Every structure is written in structure tokens, then in C-alpha cells.
PDB file of C-alpha atoms in Angstrom:
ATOM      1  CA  UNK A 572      70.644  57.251 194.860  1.00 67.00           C
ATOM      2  CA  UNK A 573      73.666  58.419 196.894  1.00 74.00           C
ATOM      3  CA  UNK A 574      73.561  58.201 200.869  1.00 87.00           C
ATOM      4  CA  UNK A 575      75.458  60.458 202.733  1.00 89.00           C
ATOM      5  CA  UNK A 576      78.831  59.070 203.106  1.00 90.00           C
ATOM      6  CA  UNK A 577      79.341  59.096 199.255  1.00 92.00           C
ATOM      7  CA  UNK A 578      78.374  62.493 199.305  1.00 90.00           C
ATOM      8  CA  UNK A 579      80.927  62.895 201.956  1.00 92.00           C
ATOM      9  CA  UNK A 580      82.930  61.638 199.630  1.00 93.00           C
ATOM     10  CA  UNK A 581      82.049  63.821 196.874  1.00 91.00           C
ATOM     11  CA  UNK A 582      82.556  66.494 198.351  1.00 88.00           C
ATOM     12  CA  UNK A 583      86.029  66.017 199.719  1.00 87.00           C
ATOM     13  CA  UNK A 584      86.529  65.278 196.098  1.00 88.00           C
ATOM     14  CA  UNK A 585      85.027  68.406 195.230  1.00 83.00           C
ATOM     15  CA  UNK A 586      87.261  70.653 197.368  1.00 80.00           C
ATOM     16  CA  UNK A 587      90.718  68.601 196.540  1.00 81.00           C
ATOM     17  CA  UNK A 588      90.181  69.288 193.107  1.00 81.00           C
ATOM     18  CA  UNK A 589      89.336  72.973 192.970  1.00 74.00           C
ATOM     19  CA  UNK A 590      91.516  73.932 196.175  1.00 80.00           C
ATOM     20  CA  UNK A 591      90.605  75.984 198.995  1.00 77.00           C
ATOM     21  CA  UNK A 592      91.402  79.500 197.316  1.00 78.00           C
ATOM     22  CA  UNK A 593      88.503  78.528 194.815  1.00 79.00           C
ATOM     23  CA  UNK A 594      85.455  77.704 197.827  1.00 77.00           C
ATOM     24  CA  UNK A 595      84.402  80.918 197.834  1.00 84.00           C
ATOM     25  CA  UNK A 596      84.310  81.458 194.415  1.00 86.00           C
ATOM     26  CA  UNK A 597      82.147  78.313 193.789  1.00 82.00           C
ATOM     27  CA  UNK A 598      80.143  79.399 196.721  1.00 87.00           C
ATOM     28  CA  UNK A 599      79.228  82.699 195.495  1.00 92.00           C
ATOM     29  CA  UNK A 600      77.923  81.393 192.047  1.00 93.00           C
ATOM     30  CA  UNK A 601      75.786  78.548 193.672  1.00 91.00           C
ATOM     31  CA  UNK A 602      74.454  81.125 196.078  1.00 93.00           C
ATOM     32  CA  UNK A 603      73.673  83.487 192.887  1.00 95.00           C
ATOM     33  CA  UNK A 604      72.269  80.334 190.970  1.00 94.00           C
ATOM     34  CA  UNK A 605      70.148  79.376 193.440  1.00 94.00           C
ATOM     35  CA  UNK A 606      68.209  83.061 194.187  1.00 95.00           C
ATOM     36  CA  UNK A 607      67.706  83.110 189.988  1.00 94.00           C
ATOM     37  CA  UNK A 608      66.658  79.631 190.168  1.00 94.00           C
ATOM     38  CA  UNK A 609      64.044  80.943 193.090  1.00 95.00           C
ATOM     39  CA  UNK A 610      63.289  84.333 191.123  1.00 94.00           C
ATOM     40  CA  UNK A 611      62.333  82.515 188.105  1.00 93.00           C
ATOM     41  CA  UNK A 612      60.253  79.660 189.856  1.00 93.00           C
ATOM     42  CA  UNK A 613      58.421  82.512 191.895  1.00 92.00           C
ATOM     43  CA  UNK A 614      57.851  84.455 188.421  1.00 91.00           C
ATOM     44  CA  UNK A 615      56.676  80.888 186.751  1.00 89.00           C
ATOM     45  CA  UNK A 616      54.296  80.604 189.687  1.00 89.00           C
ATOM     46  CA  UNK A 617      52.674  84.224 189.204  1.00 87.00           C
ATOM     47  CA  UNK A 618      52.432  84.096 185.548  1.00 84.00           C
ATOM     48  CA  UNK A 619      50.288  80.794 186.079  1.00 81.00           C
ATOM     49  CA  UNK A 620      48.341  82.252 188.780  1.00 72.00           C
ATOM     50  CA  UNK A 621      44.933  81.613 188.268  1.00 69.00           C
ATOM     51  CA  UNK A 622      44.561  85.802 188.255  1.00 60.00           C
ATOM     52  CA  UNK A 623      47.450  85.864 186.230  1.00 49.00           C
ATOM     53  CA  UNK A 624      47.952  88.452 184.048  1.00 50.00           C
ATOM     54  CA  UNK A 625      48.639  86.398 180.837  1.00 49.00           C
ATOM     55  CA  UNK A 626      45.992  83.611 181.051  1.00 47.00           C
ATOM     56  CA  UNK A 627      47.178  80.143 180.869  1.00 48.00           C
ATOM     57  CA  UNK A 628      44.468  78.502 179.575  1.00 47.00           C
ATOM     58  CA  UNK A 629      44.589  75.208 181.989  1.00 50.00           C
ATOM     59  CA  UNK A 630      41.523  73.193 183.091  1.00 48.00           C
ATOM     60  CA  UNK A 631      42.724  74.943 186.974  1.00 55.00           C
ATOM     61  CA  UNK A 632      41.959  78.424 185.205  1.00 56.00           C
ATOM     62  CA  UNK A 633      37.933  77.751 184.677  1.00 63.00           C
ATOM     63  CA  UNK A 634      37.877  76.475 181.447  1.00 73.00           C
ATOM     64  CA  UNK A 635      36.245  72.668 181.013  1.00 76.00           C
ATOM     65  CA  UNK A 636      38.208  70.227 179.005  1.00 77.00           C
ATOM     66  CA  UNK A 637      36.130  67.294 177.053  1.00 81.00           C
ATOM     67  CA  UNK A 638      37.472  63.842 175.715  1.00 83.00           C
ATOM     68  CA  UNK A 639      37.474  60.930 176.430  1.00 86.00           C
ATOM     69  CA  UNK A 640      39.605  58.306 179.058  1.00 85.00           C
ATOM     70  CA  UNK A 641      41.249  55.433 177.209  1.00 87.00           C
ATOM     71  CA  UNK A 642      43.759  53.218 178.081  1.00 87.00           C
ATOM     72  CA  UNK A 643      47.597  53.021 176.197  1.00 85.00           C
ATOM     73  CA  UNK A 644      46.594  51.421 173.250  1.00 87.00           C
ATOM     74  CA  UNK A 645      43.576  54.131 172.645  1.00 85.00           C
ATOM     75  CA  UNK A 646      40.744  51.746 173.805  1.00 88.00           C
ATOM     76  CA  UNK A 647      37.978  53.574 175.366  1.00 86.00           C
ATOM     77  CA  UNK A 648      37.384  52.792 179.286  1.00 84.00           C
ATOM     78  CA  UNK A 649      34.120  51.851 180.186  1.00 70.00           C
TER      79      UNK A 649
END
């Protein structure tokens, strides 16, 4: 992954390419991306609640799950 002085880097990139008069612009739709991105994971979370209104149907909401464990080729485990 990156460490921090290539993100450094980036991001003096970043603001040479788009210019100063753009920052605030780009800063204003990553701060309104980022509260949808938190609206919807906060909605996600509700909905599979296990009181949820809509009922997921997971093993975490009650309901047992049977089968059997087997390995990748489909060999049972004993």
C-alpha cells in the first residue's frame, strides 16, 4: 500500500492539477459523499437489525441453518 509520503505526494499532485480555485469545490462533494456514504451504511445497518422491520432471514436473525462442512473440493470433514 501507499505510506504517507506518497500520499504527500498525491496530494500535491492532486491540488496542482485542479488549482486552488477548485479545493473547495472538491471539498464540498467529498464532504457530501461521505454523509450519503454514512446515511446509507446507517440505513443498511437498521434494515438488518435483528428487529428489523423487513426480516433478513440470516442465521444472526434466529433461524438455524443445516448442511454440512466440507473442504474445497466438496469432501465431507470428519
Amino acid at each position: 500500500m501507499f505510506g504517507l509520503s506518497e500520499l504527500a505526494v498525491i496530494l500535491v499532485v492532486v491540488v496542482a492539477v485542479l488549482g486552488v480555485k477548485k479545493l473547495p469545490e472538491l471539498t464540498r462533494s467529498a464532504g457530501k459523499a461521505a454523509r450519503i456514504f454514512k446515511s446509507e451504511a446507517k440505513a443498511f445497518k437498521e434494515q438488518d437489525a435483528p428487529g428489523g422491520a423487513t426480516g433478513s432471514g440470516h442465521a444472526a436473525s434466529g433461524n438455524a441453518v443445516s448442511g454440512k462442512i466440507v473442504d474445497r473440493d466438496g469432501n465431507p470433514l470428519s
